[in-house]
PDB file of C-alpha atoms in Angstrom:
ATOM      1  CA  UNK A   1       6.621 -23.006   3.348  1.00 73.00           C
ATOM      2  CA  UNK A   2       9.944 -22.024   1.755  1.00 75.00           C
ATOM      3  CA  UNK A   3      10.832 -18.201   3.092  1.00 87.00           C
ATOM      4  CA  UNK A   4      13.771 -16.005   2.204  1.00 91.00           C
ATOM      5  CA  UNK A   5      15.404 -13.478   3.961  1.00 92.00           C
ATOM      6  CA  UNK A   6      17.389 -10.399   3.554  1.00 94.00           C
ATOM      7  CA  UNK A   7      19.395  -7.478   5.456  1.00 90.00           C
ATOM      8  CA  UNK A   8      19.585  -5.021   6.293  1.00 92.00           C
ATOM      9  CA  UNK A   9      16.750  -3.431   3.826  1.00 91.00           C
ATOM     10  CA  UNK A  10      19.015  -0.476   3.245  1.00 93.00           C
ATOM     11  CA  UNK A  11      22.493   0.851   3.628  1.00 96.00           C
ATOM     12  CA  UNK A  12      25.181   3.560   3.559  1.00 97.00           C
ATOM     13  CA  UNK A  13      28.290   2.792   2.931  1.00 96.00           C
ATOM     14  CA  UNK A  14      31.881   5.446   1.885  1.00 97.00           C
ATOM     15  CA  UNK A  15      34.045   4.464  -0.342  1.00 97.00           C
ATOM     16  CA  UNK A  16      36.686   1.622   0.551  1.00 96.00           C
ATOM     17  CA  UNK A  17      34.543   0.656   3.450  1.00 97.00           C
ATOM     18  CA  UNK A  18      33.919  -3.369   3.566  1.00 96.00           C
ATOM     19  CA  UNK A  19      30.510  -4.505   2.941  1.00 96.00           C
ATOM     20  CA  UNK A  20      28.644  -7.805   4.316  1.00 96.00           C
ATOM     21  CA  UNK A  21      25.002  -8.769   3.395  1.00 96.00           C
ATOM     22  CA  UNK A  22      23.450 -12.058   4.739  1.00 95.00           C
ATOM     23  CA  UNK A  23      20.703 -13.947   2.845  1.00 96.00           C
ATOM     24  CA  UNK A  24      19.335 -17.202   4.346  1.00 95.00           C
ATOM     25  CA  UNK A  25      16.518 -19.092   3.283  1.00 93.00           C
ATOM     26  CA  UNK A  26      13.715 -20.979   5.501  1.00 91.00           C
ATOM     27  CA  UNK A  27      11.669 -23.984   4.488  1.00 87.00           C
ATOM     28  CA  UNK A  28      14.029 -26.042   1.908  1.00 83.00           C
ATOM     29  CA  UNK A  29      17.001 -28.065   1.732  1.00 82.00           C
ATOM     30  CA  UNK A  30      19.992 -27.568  -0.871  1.00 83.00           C
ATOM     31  CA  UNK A  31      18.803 -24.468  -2.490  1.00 87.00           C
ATOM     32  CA  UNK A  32      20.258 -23.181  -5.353  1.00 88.00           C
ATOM     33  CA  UNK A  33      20.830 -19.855  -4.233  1.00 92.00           C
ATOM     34  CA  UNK A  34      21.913 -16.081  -6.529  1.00 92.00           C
ATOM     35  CA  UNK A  35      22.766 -13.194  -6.056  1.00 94.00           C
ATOM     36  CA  UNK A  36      21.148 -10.170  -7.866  1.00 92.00           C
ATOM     37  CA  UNK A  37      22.240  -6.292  -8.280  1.00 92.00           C
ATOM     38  CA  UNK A  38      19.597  -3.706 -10.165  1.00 88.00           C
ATOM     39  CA  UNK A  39      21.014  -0.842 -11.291  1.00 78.00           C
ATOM     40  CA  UNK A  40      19.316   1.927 -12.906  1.00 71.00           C
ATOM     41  CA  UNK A  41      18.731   1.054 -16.443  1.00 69.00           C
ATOM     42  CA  UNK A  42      20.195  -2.220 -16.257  1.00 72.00           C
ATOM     43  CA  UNK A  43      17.603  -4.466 -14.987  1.00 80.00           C
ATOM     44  CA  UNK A  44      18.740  -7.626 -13.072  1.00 87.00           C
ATOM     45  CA  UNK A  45      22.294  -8.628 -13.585  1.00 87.00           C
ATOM     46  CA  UNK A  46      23.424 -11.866 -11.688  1.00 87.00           C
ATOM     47  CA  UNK A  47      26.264 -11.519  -9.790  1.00 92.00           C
ATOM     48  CA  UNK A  48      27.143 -15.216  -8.014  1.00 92.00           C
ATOM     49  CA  UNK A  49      25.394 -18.142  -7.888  1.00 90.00           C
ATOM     50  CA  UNK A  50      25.954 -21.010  -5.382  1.00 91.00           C
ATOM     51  CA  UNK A  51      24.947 -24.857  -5.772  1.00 88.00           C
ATOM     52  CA  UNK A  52      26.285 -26.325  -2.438  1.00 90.00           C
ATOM     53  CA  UNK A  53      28.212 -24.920   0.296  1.00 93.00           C
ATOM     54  CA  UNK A  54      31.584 -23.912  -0.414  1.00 93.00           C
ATOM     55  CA  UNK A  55      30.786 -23.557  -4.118  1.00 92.00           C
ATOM     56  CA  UNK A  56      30.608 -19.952  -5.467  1.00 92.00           C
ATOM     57  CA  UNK A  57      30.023 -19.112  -9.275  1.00 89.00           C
ATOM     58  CA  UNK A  58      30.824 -15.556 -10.249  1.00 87.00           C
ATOM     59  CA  UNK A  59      29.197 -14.787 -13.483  1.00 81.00           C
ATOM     60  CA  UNK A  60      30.496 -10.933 -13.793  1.00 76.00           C
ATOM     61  CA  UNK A  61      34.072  -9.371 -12.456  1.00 68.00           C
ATOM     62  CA  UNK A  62      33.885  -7.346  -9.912  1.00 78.00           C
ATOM     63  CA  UNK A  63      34.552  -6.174  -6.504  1.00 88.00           C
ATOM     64  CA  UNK A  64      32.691  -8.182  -4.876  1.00 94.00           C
ATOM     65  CA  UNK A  65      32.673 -11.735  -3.785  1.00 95.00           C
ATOM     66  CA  UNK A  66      30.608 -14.745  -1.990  1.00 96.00           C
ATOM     67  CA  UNK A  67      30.577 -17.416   0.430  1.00 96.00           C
ATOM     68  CA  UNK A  68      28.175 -19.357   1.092  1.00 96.00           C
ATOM     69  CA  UNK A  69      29.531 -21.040   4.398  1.00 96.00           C
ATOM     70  CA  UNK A  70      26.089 -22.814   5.677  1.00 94.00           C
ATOM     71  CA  UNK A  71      23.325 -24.664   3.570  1.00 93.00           C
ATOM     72  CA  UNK A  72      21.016 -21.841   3.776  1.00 93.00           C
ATOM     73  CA  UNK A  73      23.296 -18.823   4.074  1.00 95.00           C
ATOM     74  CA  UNK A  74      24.803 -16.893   1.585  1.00 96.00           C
ATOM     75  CA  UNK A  75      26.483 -13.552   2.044  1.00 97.00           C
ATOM     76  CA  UNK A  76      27.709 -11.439  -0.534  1.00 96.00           C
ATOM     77  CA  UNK A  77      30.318  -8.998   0.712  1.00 96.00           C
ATOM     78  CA  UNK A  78      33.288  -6.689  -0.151  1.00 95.00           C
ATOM     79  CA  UNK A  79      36.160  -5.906   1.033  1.00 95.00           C
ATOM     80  CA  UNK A  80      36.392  -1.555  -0.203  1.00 95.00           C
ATOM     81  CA  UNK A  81      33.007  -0.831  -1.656  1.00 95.00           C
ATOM     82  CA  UNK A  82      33.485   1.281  -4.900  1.00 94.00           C
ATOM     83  CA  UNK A  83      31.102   4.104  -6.118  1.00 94.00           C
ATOM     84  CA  UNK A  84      30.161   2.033  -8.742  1.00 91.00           C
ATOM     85  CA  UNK A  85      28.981  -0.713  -6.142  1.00 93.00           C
ATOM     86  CA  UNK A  86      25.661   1.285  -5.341  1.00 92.00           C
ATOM     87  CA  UNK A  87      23.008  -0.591  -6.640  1.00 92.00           C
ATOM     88  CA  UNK A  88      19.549  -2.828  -4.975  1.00 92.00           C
ATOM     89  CA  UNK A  89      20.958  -6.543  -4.541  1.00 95.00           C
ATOM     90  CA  UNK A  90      18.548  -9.390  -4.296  1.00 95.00           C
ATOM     91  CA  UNK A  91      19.500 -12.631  -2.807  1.00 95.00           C
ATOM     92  CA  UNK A  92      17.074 -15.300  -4.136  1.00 92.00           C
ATOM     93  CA  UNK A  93      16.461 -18.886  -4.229  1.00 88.00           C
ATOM     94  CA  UNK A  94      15.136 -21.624  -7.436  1.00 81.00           C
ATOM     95  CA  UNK A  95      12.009 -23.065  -7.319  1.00 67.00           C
ATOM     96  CA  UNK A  96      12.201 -24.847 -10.384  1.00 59.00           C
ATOM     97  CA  UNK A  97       8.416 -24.416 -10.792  1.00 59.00           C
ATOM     98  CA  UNK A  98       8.478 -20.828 -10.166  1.00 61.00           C
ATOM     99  CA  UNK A  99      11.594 -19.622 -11.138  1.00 74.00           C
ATOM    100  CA  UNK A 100      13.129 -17.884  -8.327  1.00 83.00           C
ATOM    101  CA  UNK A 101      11.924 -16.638  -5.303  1.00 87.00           C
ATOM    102  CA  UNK A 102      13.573 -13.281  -4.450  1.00 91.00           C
ATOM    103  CA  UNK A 103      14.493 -11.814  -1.098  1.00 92.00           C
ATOM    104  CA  UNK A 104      13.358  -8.511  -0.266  1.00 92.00           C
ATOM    105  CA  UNK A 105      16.564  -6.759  -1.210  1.00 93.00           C
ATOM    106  CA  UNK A 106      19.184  -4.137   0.075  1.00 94.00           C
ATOM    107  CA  UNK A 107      19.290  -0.424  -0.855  1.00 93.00           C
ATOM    108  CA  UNK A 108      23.197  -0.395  -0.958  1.00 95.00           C
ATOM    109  CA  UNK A 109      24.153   3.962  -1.661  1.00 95.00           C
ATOM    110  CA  UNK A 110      27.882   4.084  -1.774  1.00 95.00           C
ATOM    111  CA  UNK A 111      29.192   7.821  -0.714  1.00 96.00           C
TER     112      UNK A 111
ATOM    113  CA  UNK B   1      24.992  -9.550 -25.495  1.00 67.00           C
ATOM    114  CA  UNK B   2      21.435  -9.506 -24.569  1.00 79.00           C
ATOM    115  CA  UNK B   3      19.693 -12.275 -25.010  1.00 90.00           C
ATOM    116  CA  UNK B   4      16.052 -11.045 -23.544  1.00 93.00           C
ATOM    117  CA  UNK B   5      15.369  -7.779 -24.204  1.00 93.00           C
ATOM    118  CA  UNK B   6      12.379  -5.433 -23.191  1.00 95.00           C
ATOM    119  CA  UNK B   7      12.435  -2.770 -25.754  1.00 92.00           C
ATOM    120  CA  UNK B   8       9.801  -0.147 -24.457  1.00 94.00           C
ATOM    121  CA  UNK B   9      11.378   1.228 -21.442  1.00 92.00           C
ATOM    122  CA  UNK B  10       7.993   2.075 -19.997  1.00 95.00           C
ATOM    123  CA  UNK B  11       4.098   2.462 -20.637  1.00 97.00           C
ATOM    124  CA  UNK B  12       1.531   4.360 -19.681  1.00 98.00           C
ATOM    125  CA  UNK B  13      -2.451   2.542 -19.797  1.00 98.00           C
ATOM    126  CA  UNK B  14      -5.880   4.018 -18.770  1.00 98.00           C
ATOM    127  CA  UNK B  15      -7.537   1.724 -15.870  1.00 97.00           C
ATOM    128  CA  UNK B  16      -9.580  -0.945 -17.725  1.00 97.00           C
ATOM    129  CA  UNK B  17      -7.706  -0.673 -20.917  1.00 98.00           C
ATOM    130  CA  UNK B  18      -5.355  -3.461 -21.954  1.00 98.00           C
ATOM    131  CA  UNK B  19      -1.790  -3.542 -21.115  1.00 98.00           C
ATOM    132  CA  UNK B  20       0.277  -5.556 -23.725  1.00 98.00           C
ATOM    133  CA  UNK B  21       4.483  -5.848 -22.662  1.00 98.00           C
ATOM    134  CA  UNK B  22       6.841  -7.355 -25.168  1.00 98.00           C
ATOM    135  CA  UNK B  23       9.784  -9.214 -24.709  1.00 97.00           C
ATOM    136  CA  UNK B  24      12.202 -10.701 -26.987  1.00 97.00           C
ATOM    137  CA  UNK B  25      14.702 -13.177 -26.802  1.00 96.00           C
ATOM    138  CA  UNK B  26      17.320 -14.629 -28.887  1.00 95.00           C
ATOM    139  CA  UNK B  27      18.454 -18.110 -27.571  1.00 90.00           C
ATOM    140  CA  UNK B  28      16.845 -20.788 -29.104  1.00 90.00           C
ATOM    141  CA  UNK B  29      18.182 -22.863 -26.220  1.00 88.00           C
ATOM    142  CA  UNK B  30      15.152 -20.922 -24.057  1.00 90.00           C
ATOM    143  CA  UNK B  31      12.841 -23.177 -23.391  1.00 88.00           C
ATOM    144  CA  UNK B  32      11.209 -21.583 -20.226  1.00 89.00           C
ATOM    145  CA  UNK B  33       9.283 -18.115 -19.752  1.00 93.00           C
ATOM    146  CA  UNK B  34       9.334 -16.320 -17.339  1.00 92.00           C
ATOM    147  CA  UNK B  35       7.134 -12.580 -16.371  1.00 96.00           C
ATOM    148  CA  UNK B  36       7.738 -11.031 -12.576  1.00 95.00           C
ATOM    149  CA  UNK B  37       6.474  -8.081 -11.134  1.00 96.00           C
ATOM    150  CA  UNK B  38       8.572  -5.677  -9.199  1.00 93.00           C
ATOM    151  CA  UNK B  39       7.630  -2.227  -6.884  1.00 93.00           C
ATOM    152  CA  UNK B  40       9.947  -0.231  -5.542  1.00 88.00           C
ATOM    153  CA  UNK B  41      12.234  -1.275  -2.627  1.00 84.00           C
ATOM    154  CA  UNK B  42      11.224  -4.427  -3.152  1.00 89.00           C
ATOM    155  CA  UNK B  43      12.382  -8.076  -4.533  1.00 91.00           C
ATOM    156  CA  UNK B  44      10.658  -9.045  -7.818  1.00 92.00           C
ATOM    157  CA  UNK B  45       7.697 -11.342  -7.547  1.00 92.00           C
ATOM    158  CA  UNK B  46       6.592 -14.363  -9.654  1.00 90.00           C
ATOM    159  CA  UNK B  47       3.891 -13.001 -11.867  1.00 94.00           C
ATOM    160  CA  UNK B  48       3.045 -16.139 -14.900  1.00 94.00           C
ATOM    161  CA  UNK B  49       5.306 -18.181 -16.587  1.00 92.00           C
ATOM    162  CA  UNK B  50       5.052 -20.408 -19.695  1.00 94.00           C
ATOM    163  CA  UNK B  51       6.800 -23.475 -21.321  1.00 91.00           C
ATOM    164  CA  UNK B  52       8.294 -23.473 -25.000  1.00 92.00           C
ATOM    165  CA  UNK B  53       5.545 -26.175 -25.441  1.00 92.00           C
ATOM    166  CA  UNK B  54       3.097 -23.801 -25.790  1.00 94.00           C
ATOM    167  CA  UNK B  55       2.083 -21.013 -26.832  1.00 96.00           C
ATOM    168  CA  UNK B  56      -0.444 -19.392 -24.556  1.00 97.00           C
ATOM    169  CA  UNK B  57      -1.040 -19.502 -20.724  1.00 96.00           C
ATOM    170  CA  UNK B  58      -3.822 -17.770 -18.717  1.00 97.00           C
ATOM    171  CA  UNK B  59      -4.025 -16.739 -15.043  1.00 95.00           C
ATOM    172  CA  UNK B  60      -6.681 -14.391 -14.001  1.00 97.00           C
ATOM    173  CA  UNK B  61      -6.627 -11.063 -15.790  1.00 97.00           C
ATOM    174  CA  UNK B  62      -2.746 -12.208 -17.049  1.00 98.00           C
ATOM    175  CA  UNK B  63      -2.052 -14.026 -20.038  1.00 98.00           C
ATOM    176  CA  UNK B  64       1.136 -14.658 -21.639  1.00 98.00           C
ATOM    177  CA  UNK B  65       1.336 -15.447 -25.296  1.00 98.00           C
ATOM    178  CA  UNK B  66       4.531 -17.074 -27.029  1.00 97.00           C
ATOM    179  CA  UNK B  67       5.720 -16.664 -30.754  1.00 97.00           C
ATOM    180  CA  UNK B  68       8.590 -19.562 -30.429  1.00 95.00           C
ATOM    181  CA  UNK B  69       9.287 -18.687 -34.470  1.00 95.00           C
ATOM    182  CA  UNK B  70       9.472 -15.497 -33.727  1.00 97.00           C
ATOM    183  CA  UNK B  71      11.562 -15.562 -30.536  1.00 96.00           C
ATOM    184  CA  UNK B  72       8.624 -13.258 -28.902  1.00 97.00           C
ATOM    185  CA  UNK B  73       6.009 -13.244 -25.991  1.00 97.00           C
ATOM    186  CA  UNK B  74       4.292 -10.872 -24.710  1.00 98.00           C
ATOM    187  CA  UNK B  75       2.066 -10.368 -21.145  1.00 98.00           C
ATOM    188  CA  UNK B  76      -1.700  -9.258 -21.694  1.00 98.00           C
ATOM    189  CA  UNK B  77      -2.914  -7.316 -18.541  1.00 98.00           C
ATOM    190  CA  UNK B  78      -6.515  -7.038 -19.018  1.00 97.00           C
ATOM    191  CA  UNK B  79      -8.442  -5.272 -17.404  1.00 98.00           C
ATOM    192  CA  UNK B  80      -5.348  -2.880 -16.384  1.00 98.00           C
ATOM    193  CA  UNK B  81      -5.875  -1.442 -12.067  1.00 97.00           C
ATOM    194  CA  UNK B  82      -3.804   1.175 -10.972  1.00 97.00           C
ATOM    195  CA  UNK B  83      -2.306  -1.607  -8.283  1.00 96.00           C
ATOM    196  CA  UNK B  84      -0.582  -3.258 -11.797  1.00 97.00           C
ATOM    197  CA  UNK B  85       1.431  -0.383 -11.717  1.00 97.00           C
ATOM    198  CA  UNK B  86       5.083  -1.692 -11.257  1.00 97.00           C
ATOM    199  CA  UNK B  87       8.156  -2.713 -13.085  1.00 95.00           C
ATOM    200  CA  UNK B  88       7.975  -5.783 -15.120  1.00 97.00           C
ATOM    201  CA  UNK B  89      10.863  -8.005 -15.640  1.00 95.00           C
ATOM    202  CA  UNK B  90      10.804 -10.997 -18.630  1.00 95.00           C
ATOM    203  CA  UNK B  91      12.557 -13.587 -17.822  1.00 93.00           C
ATOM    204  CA  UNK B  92      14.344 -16.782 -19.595  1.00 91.00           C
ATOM    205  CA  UNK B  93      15.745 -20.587 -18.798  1.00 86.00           C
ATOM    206  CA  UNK B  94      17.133 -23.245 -20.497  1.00 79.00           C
ATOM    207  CA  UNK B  95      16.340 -25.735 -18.125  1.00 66.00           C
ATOM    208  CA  UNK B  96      19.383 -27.559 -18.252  1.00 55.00           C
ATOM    209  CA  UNK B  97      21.292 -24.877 -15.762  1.00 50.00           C
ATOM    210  CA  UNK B  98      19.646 -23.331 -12.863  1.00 61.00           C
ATOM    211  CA  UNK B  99      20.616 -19.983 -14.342  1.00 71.00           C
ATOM    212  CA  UNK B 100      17.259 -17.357 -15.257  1.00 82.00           C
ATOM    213  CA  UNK B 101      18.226 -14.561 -17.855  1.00 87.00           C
ATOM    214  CA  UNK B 102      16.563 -11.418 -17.113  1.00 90.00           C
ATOM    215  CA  UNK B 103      15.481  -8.249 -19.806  1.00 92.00           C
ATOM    216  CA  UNK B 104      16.172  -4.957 -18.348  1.00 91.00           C
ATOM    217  CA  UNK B 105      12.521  -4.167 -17.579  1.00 93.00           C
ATOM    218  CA  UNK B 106       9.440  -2.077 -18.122  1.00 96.00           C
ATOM    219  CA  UNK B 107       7.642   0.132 -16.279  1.00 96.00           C
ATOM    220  CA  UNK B 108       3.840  -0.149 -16.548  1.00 97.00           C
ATOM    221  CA  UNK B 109       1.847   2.839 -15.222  1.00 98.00           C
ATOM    222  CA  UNK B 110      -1.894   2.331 -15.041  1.00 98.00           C
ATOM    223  CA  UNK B 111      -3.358   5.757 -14.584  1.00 97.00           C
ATOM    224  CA  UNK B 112      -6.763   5.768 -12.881  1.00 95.00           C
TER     225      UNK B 112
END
């Protein structure tokens, strides 16, 4: 079965410090594979997408960017985190069937 | 521009009552619905979905109804449990990308 995974679970970053989170994904081959950020009161905004390796879609600018250097890897990082920047990111993955398939998602608090 | 949008920002049900959540959307290019589930700290779950081919689909106590003319469905939570308690996200797709619009979500309460 297809898993997804996601870390750290939380973090606490200051201001202008880089950021890295890993997503990777278990069970499937080619994913399509997103990046999420919920802020409060603004429900799930997309941030990248990624069909392949190597290819990165941003859909919002930002300060943040994406690689996705392995088939089933995708980090989403930063390279000086902004106050604005704290927020719960969800990597996930599409199941056409299902939609997506979200990872459990990082408590990112920027200080 | 929002193109799915979850007007009531949250709701409050009695246990065994009916819980009714409305979305809208305004992309006719939609063709894919979408309803997850989301508690706190964690990702969103896949709750029910349903195709622009019809207009009603059924799982368990969820059922989601779809109004294509009027660019509306809704998710029927029936009977409500305090465990239904969570944020609910609607969700769109036109198919043709592998890109999901999301509505900014509502917060069901069931109170026992």
């Amino acid at each position: 079965s297809q898993t997804i995974h996601q870390w750290p679970a939380t973090l606490v970053q200051p201001v202008g410090s880089p950021l890295s989170l890993e997503c990777t994904v278990e069970g499937t081959s080619n994913p399509n594979l997103y990046w999420y950020r919920q802020a409060a009161g603004r429900g799930l905004q997309l941030l990248f997408y990624s069909v392949g390796i190597g290819q990165i879609s941003s859909e919002v600018p930002q300060n943040l960017s994406a690689s996705r250097p392995q088939d089933r890897q995708f980090i989403l990082s930063s390279k000086k985190l902004l106050l604005s920047d704290s927020g719960f990111y969800l990597c996930a993955w599409r199941d056409r069937g299902y939609g997506y398939t979200f990872g459990s998602g990082t408590r990112l608090t920027v200080v | 521009d929002q193109q799915v949008k979850q007007n009531s920002p949250s709701l409050s049900v009695q246990e065994g009552r009916i819980s009714i959540l409305n979305c809208d959307y305004t992309n006719s290019m939609f063709d894919y619905f979408l309803w997850y589930k989301k508690y706190p700290a964690e990702g969103p779950t896949f709750l029910i979905s349903i195709s622009s081919i019809k207009d009603k689909n059924e799982d368990g106590r969820f059922t989601v109804f779809l109004n294509k003319s009027a660019k509306h469905l809704s998710l029927h939570i029936v009977p409500s449990q305090p465990g239904d308690s969570a944020v609910y996200f609607c969700a769109a797709d036109t198919g043709g990308y592998q890109k999901v619009t999301f509505g900014i979500g509502t917060k069901l309460q069931v109170i026992p």
